[in-house]
Short mmCIF file of C-alpha atoms in Angstrom, two decimals:
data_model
loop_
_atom_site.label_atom_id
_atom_site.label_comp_id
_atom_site.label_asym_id
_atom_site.label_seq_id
_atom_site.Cartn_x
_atom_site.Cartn_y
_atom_site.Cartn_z
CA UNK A 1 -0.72 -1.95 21.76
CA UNK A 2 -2.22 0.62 19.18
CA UNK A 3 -2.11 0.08 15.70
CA UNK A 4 0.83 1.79 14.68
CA UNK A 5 2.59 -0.43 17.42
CA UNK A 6 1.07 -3.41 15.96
CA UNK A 7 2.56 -3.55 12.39
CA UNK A 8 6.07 -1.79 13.97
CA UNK A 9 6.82 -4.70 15.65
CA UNK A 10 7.15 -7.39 12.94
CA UNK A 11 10.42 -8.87 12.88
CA UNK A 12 11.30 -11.61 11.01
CA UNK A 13 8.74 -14.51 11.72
CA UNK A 14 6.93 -15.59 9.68
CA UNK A 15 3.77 -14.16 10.57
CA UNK A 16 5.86 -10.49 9.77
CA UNK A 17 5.90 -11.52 6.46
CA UNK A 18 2.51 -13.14 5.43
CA UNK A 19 -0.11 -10.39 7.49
CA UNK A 20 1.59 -7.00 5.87
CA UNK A 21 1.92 -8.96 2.60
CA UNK A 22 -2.15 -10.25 2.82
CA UNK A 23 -3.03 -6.51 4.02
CA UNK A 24 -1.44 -5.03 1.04
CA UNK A 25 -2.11 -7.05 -1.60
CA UNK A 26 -5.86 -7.82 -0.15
CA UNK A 27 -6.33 -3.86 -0.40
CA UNK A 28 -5.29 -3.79 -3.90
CA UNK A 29 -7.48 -6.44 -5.32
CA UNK A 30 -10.54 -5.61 -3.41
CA UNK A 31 -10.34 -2.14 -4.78
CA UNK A 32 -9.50 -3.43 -8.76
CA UNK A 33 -12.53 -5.93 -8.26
CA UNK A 34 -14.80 -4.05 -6.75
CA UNK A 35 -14.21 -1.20 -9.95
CA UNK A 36 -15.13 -3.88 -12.38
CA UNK A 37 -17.90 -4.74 -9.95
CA UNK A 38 -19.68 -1.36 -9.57
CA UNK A 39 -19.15 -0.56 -13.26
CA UNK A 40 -21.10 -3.67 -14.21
CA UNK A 41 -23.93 -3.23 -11.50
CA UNK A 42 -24.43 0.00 -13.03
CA UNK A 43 -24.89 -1.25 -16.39
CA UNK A 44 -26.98 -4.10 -15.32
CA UNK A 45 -25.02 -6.88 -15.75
CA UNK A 46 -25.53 -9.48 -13.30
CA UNK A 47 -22.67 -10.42 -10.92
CA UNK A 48 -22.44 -14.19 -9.82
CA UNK A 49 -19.24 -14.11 -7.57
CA UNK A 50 -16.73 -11.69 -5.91
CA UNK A 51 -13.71 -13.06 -4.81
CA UNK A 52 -10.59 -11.97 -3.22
CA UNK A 53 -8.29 -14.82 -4.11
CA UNK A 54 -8.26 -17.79 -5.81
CA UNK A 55 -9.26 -21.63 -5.09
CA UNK A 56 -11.44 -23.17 -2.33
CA UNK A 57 -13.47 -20.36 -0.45
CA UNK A 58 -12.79 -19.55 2.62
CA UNK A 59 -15.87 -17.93 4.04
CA UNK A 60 -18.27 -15.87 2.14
CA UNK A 61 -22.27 -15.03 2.05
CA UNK A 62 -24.98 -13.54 -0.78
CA UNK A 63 -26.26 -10.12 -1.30
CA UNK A 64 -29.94 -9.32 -1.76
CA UNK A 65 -28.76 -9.25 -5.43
CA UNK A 66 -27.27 -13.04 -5.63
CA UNK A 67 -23.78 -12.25 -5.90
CA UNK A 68 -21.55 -14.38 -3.95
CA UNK A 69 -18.63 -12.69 -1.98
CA UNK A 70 -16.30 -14.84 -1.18
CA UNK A 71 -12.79 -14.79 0.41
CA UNK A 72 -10.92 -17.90 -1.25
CA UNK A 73 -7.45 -19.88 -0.08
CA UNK A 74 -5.22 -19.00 -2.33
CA UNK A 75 -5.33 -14.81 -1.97
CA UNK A 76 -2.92 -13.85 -4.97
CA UNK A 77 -5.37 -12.21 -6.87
CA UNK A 78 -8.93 -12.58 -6.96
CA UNK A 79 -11.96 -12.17 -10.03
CA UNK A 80 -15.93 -10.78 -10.44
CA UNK A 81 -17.69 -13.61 -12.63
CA UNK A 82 -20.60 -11.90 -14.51
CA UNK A 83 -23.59 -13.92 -15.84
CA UNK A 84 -23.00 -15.78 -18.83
CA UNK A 85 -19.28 -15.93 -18.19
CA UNK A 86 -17.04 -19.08 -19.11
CA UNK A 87 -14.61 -18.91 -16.46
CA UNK A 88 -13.73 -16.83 -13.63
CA UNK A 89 -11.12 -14.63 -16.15
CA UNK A 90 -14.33 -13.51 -17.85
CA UNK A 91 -12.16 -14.93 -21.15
CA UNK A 92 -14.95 -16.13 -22.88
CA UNK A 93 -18.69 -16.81 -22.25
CA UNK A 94 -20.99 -20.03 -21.92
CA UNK A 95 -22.52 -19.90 -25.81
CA UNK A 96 -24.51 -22.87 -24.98
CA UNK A 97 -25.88 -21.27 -21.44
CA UNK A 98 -26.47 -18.20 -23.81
CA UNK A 99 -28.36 -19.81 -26.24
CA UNK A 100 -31.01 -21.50 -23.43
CA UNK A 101 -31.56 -17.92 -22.48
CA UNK A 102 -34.39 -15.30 -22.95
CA UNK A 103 -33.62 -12.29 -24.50
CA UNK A 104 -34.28 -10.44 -20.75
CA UNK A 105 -31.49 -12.80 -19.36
CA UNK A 106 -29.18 -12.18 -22.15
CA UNK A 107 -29.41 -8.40 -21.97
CA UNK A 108 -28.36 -8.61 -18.26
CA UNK A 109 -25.10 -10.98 -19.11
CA UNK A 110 -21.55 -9.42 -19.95
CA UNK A 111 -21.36 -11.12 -22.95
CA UNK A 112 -25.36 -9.64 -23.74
CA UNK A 113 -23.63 -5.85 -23.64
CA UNK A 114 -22.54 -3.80 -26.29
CA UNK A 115 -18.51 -3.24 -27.04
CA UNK A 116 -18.81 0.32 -25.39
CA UNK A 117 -20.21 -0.91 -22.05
CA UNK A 118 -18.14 -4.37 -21.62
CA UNK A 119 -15.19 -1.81 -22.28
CA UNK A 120 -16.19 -0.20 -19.41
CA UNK A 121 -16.52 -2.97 -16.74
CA UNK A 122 -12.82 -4.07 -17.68
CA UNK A 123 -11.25 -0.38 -17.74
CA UNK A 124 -12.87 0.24 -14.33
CA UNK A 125 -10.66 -2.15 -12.43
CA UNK A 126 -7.48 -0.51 -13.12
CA UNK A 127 -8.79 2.73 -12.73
CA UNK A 128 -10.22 2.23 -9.49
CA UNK A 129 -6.55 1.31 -8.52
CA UNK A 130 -5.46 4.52 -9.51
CA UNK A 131 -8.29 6.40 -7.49
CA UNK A 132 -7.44 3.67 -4.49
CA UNK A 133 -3.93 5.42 -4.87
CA UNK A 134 -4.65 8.94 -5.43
CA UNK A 135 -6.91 8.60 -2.02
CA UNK A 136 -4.87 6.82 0.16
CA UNK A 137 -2.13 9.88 -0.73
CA UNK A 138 -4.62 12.40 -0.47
CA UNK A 139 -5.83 11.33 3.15
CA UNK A 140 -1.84 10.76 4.27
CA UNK A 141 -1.41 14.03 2.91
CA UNK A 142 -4.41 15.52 4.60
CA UNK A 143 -3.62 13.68 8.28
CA UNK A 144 -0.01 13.52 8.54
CA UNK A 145 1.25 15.93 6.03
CA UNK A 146 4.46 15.28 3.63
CA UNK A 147 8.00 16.45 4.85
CA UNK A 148 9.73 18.86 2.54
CA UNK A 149 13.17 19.71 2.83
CA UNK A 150 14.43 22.94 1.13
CA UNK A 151 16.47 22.27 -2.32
CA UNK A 152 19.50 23.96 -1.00
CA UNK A 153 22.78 21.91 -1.67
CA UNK A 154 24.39 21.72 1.68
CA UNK A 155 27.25 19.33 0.29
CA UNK A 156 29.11 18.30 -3.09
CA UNK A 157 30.78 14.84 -2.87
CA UNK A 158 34.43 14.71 -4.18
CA UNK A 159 34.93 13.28 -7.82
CA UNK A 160 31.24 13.42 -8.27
CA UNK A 161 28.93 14.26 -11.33
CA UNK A 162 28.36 17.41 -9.82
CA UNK A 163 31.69 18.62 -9.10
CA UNK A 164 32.61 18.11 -12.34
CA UNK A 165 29.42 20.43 -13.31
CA UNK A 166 30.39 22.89 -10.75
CA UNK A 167 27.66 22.46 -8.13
CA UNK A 168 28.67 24.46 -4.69
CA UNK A 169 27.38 24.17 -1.12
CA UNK A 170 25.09 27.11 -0.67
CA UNK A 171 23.58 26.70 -4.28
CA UNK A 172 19.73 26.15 -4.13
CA UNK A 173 18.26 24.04 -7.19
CA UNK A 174 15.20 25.82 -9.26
CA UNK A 175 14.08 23.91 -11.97
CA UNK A 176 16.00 21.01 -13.82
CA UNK A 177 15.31 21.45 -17.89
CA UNK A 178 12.34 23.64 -17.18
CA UNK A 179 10.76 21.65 -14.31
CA UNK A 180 10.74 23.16 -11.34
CA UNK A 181 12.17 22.44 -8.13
CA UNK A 182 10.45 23.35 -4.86
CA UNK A 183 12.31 20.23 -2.26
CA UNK A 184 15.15 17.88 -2.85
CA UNK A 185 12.69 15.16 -2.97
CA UNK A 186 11.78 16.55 -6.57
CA UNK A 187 15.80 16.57 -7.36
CA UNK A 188 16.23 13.51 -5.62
CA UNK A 189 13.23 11.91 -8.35
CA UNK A 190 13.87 13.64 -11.46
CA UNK A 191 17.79 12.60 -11.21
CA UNK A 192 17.00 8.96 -10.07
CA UNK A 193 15.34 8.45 -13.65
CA UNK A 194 18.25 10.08 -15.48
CA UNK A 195 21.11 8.59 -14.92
CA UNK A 196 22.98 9.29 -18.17
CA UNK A 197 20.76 11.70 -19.65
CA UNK A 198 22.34 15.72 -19.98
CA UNK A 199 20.53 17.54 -17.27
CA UNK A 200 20.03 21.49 -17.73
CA UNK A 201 19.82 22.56 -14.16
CA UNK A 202 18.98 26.31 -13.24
CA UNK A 203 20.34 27.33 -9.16
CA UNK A 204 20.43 30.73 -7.53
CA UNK A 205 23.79 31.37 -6.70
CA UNK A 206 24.01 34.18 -4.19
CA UNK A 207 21.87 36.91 -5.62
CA UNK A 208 22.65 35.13 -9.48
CA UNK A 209 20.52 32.35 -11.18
CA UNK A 210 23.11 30.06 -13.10
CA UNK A 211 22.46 27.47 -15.71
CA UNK A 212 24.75 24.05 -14.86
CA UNK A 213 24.76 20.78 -17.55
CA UNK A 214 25.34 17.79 -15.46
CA UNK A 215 24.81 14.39 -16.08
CA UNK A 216 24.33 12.02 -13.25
CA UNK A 217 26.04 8.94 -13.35
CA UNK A 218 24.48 5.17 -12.54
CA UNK A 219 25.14 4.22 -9.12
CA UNK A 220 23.77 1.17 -6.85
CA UNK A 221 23.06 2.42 -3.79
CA UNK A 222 21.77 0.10 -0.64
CA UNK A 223 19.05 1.45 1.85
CA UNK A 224 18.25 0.55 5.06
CA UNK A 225 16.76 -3.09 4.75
CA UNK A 226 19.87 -4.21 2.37
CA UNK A 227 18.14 -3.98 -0.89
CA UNK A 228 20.07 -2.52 -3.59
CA UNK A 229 18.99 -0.44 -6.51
CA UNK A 230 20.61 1.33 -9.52
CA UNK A 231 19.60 5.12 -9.84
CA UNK A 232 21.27 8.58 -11.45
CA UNK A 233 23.12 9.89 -8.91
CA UNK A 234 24.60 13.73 -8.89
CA UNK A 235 26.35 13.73 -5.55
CA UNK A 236 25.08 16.31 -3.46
CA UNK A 237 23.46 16.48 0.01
CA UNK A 238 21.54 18.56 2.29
CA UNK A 239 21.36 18.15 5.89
CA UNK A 240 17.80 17.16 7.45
CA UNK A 241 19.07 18.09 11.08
CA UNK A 242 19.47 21.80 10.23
CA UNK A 243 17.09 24.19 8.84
CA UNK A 244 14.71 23.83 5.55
CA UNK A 245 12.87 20.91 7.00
CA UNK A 246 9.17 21.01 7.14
CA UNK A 247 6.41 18.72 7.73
CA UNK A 248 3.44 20.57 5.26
CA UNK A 249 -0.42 20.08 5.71
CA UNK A 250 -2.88 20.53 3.07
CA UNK A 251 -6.36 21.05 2.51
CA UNK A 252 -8.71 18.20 0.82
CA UNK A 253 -8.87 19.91 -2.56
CA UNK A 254 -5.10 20.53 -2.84
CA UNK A 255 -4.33 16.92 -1.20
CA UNK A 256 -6.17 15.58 -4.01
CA UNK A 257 -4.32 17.10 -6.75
CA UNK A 258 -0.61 16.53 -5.14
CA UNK A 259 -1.68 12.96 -4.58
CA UNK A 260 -3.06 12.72 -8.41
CA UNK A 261 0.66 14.56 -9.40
CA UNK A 262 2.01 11.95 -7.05
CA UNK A 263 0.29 8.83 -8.69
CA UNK A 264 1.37 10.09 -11.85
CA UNK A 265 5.20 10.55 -11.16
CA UNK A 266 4.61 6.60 -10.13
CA UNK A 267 2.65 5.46 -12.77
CA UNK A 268 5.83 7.34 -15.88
CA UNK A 269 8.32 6.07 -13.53
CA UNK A 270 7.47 2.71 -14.23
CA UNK A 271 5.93 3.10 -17.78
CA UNK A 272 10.00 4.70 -18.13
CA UNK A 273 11.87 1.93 -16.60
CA UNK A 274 10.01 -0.49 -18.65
CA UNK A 275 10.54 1.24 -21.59
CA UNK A 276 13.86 1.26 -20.83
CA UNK A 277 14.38 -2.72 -20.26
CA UNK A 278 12.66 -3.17 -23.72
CA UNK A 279 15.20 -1.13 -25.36
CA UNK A 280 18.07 -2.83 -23.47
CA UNK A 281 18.94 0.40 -21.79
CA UNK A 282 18.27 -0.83 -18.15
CA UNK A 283 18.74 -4.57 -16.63
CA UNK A 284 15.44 -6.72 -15.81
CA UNK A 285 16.42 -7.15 -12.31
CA UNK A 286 14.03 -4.34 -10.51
CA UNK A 287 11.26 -6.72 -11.36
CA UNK A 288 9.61 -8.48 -8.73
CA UNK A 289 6.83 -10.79 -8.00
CA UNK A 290 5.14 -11.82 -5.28
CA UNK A 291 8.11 -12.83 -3.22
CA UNK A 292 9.60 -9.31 -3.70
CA UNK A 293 6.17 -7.90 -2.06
CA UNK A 294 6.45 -9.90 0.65
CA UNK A 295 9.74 -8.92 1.54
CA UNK A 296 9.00 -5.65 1.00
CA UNK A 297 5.92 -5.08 3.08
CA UNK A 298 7.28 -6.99 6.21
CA UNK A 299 10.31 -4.58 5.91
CA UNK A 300 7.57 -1.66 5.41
CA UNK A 301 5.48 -2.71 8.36
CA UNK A 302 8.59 -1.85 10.86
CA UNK A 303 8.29 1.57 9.96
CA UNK A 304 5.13 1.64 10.91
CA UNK A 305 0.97 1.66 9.49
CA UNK A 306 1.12 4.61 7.18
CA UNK A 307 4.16 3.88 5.54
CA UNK A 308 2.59 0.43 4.65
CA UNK A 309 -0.74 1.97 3.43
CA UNK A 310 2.08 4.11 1.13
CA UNK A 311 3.39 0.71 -0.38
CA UNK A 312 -0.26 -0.10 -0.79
CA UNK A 313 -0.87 2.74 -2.47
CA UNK A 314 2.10 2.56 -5.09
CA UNK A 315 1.33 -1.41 -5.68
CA UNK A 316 -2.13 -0.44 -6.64
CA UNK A 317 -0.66 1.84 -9.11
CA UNK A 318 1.72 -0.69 -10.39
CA UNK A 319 -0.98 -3.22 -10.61
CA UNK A 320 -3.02 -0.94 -12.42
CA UNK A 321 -0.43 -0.06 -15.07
CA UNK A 322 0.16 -3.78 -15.49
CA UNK A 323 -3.37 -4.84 -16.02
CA UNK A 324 -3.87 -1.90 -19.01
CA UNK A 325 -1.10 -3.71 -20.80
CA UNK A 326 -2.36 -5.25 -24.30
CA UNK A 327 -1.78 -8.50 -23.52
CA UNK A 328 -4.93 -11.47 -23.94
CA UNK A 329 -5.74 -12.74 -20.14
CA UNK A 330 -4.95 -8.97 -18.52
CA UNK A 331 -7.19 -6.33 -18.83
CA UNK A 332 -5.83 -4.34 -21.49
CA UNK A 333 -6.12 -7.72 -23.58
CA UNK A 334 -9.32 -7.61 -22.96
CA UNK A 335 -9.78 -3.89 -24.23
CA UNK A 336 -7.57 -4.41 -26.98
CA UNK A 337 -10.53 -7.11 -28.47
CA UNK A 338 -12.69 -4.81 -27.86
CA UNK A 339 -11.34 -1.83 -29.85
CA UNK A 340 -10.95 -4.95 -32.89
CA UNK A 341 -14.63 -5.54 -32.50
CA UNK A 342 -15.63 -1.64 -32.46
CA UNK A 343 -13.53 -1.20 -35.49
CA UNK A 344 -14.78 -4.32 -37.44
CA UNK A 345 -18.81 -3.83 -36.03
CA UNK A 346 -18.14 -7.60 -34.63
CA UNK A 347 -16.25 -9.33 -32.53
CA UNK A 348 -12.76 -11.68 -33.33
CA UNK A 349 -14.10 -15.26 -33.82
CA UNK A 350 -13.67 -17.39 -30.68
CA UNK A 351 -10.84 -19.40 -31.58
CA UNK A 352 -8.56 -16.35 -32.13
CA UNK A 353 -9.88 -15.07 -28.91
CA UNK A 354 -8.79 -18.80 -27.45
CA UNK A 355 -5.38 -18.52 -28.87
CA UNK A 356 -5.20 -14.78 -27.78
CA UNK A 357 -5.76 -16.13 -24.44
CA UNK A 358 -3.33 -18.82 -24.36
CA UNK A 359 -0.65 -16.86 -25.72
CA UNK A 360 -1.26 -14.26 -22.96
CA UNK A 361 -1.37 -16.89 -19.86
CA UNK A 362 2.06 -18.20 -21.25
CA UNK A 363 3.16 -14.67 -21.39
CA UNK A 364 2.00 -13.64 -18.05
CA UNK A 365 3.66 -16.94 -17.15
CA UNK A 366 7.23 -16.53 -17.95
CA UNK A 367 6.87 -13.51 -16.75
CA UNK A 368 5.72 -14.70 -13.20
CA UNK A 369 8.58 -17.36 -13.61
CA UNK A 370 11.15 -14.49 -14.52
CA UNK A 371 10.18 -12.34 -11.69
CA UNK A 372 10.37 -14.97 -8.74
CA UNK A 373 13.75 -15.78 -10.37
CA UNK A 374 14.94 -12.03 -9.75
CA UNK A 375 13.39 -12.18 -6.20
CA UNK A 376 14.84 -15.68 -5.15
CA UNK A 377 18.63 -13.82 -6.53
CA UNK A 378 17.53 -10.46 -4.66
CA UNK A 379 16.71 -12.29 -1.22
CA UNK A 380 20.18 -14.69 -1.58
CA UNK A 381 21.87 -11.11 -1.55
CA UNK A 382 20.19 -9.59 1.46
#
């Protein structure tokens, strides 16, 4: 059975939910840890331990350097620990350990580093995400191509948003407020995040361009595997068994920049929908945790390999958004000490940095807490 067979034919064992879930979310990680990793070898901090996971290790072995990679048991996550480090969160460093050390030792521990490199190391695990995304997209582009089907409204539903606007079959979509429109996957996106919002939408019409204001309304629509989302919705269709369906191939160099275009529309969807829950415009229960992936990726893995790279590829951008956030324990925590320290030539004293820390576990843990709530509710509705 080839590989594409392989991951197809997960059903709903057990075993269909754990290996897609550990191939996905083992991806991700490697690739954040391994940014923070290279980053540091490169400005000669010494690295003590790579792990993917958490908790008792699994198997492992040294490099000619004397790190230690290790796979660990509990594989939600994983760390680099850097010389001189307190803990494996890199939270805070070993001042005694420090203090026993020569000035040659210090200068190769993270803590020994000045603001501008340490700032480094911890930015370069998300953005290796976001590379791990834009390349997985570029090759997928590159091998298998994208399909694009033409922007021409085959269909207006009755009663719809777009009746009302005066949409007709035949019309063909060419930019929605200035943006323009070249398959009904780019309608299909830009109306999904604007449910609500006034849309200025430009069509050719016969040999005419006309200008429609629509504004799609907030449905919850169901897909294939039973899960149910909200999105705008305008009411239209196009057929995919006719015409205006093709599969398109591109070069490296252009792959690349659709797939950076493509990590982007990913990375200001979410930053959007966020914004949105903080501002009460849009309900908290999208959010998932790990439970959620799971589900997600066994459902994934039955449509086959490269649609479960794809997942991988939008989880490491979601991961990588998450970790920028400014919150003590996450990356962006971490940066957000750092840009104190730059502006104040030193760095916070170590007990605000503790209670920084603590206030950013408990954070990260209600969150945690809140998201396995909305998965255990999303999986009782399935």
């Amino acid at each position: 059975m080839g590989l594409f067979e392989w991951f197809g034919s997960f059903g709903s064992s057990a075993l269909g939910y754990v290996i897609p879930f550990l191939f996905v979310l083992t991806i991700v990680v490697f690739f954040h840890e391994l940014g923070h990793f290279l980053v540091a070898r490169w400005c000669g901090v010494d690295v003590k331990t790579f792990s993917v996971g958490f908790g008792p290790e699994l198997f492992g072995f040294n490099d000619r350097k004397g790190t230690r990679w290790r796979l660990s048991a509990i594989p939600l996550g994983g760390y680099v620990r850097f010389a001189g480090d307190d803990n494996e969160a890199s939270a805070g460093s070993n001042s005694a350990a420090l203090a026993e050390m020569t000035p040659e030792e210090r200068s190769r521990t993270f803590a020994g580093k000045g603001v501008a490199a340490r700032a480094a190391v911890v930015a370069a695990g998300p953005i290796a995400n976001f590379i791990l995304a834009i390349a997985i997209f570029a090759t997928i582009f590159t091998l298998y191509g994208r399909q694009v089907v033409s922007p021409q409204i085959d269909g207006v539903v009755a009663g719809s948003a777009a009746e009302a606007a005066g949409f007709q079959p035949g019309d063909t979509i060419l930019s929605i407020d200035g943006t323009p429109i070249t398959s009904f996957n780019d309608l299909q996106r830009l109306v999904s995040i604007s449910a609500g919002v006034d849309l200025s939408v430009l069509v050719r019409r016969g040999d005419d361009e006309v200008t429609l204001l629509v504004t799609p309304e907030l449905k919850e629509l169901t897909d294939q595997f039973g899960n149910k989302q909200k999105v705008g919705v305008l009411g239209v269709s196009h057929s995919t068994t006719g015409g205006g369906v093709t599969v398109e191939r591109y070069a490296p160099p252009q792959a690349v920049w659709i797939a950076t275009q493509e990590t982007w529309f990913f990375a200001s969807r979410t930053l959007s929908y966020l914004f949105q829950v903080v501002v009460g415009r849009e309900s908290a229960d999208q959010l998932g945790g790990p439970i959620r992936v799971a589900t997600v990726s066994a459902q994934v893995a039955t449509l086959g390999f490269v649609a479960l790279v794809n997942l991988a590829a939008i989880l490491s951008i979601s991961i990588g958004l998450i970790n920028l956030f400014p919150i003590p324990m996450l990356d962006g925590g971490h940066l957000l000490f750092y840009a104190v320290e730059a502006v104040r030539g030193k760095p916070l004293s170590e007990r605000v940095q503790e209670l920084g820390f603590r206030i950013g576990f408990a954070a990260v843990l209600m969150l945690m807490i809140f998201a396995t709530w909305n998965d255990i509710i999303h999986l009782s509705s399935l």
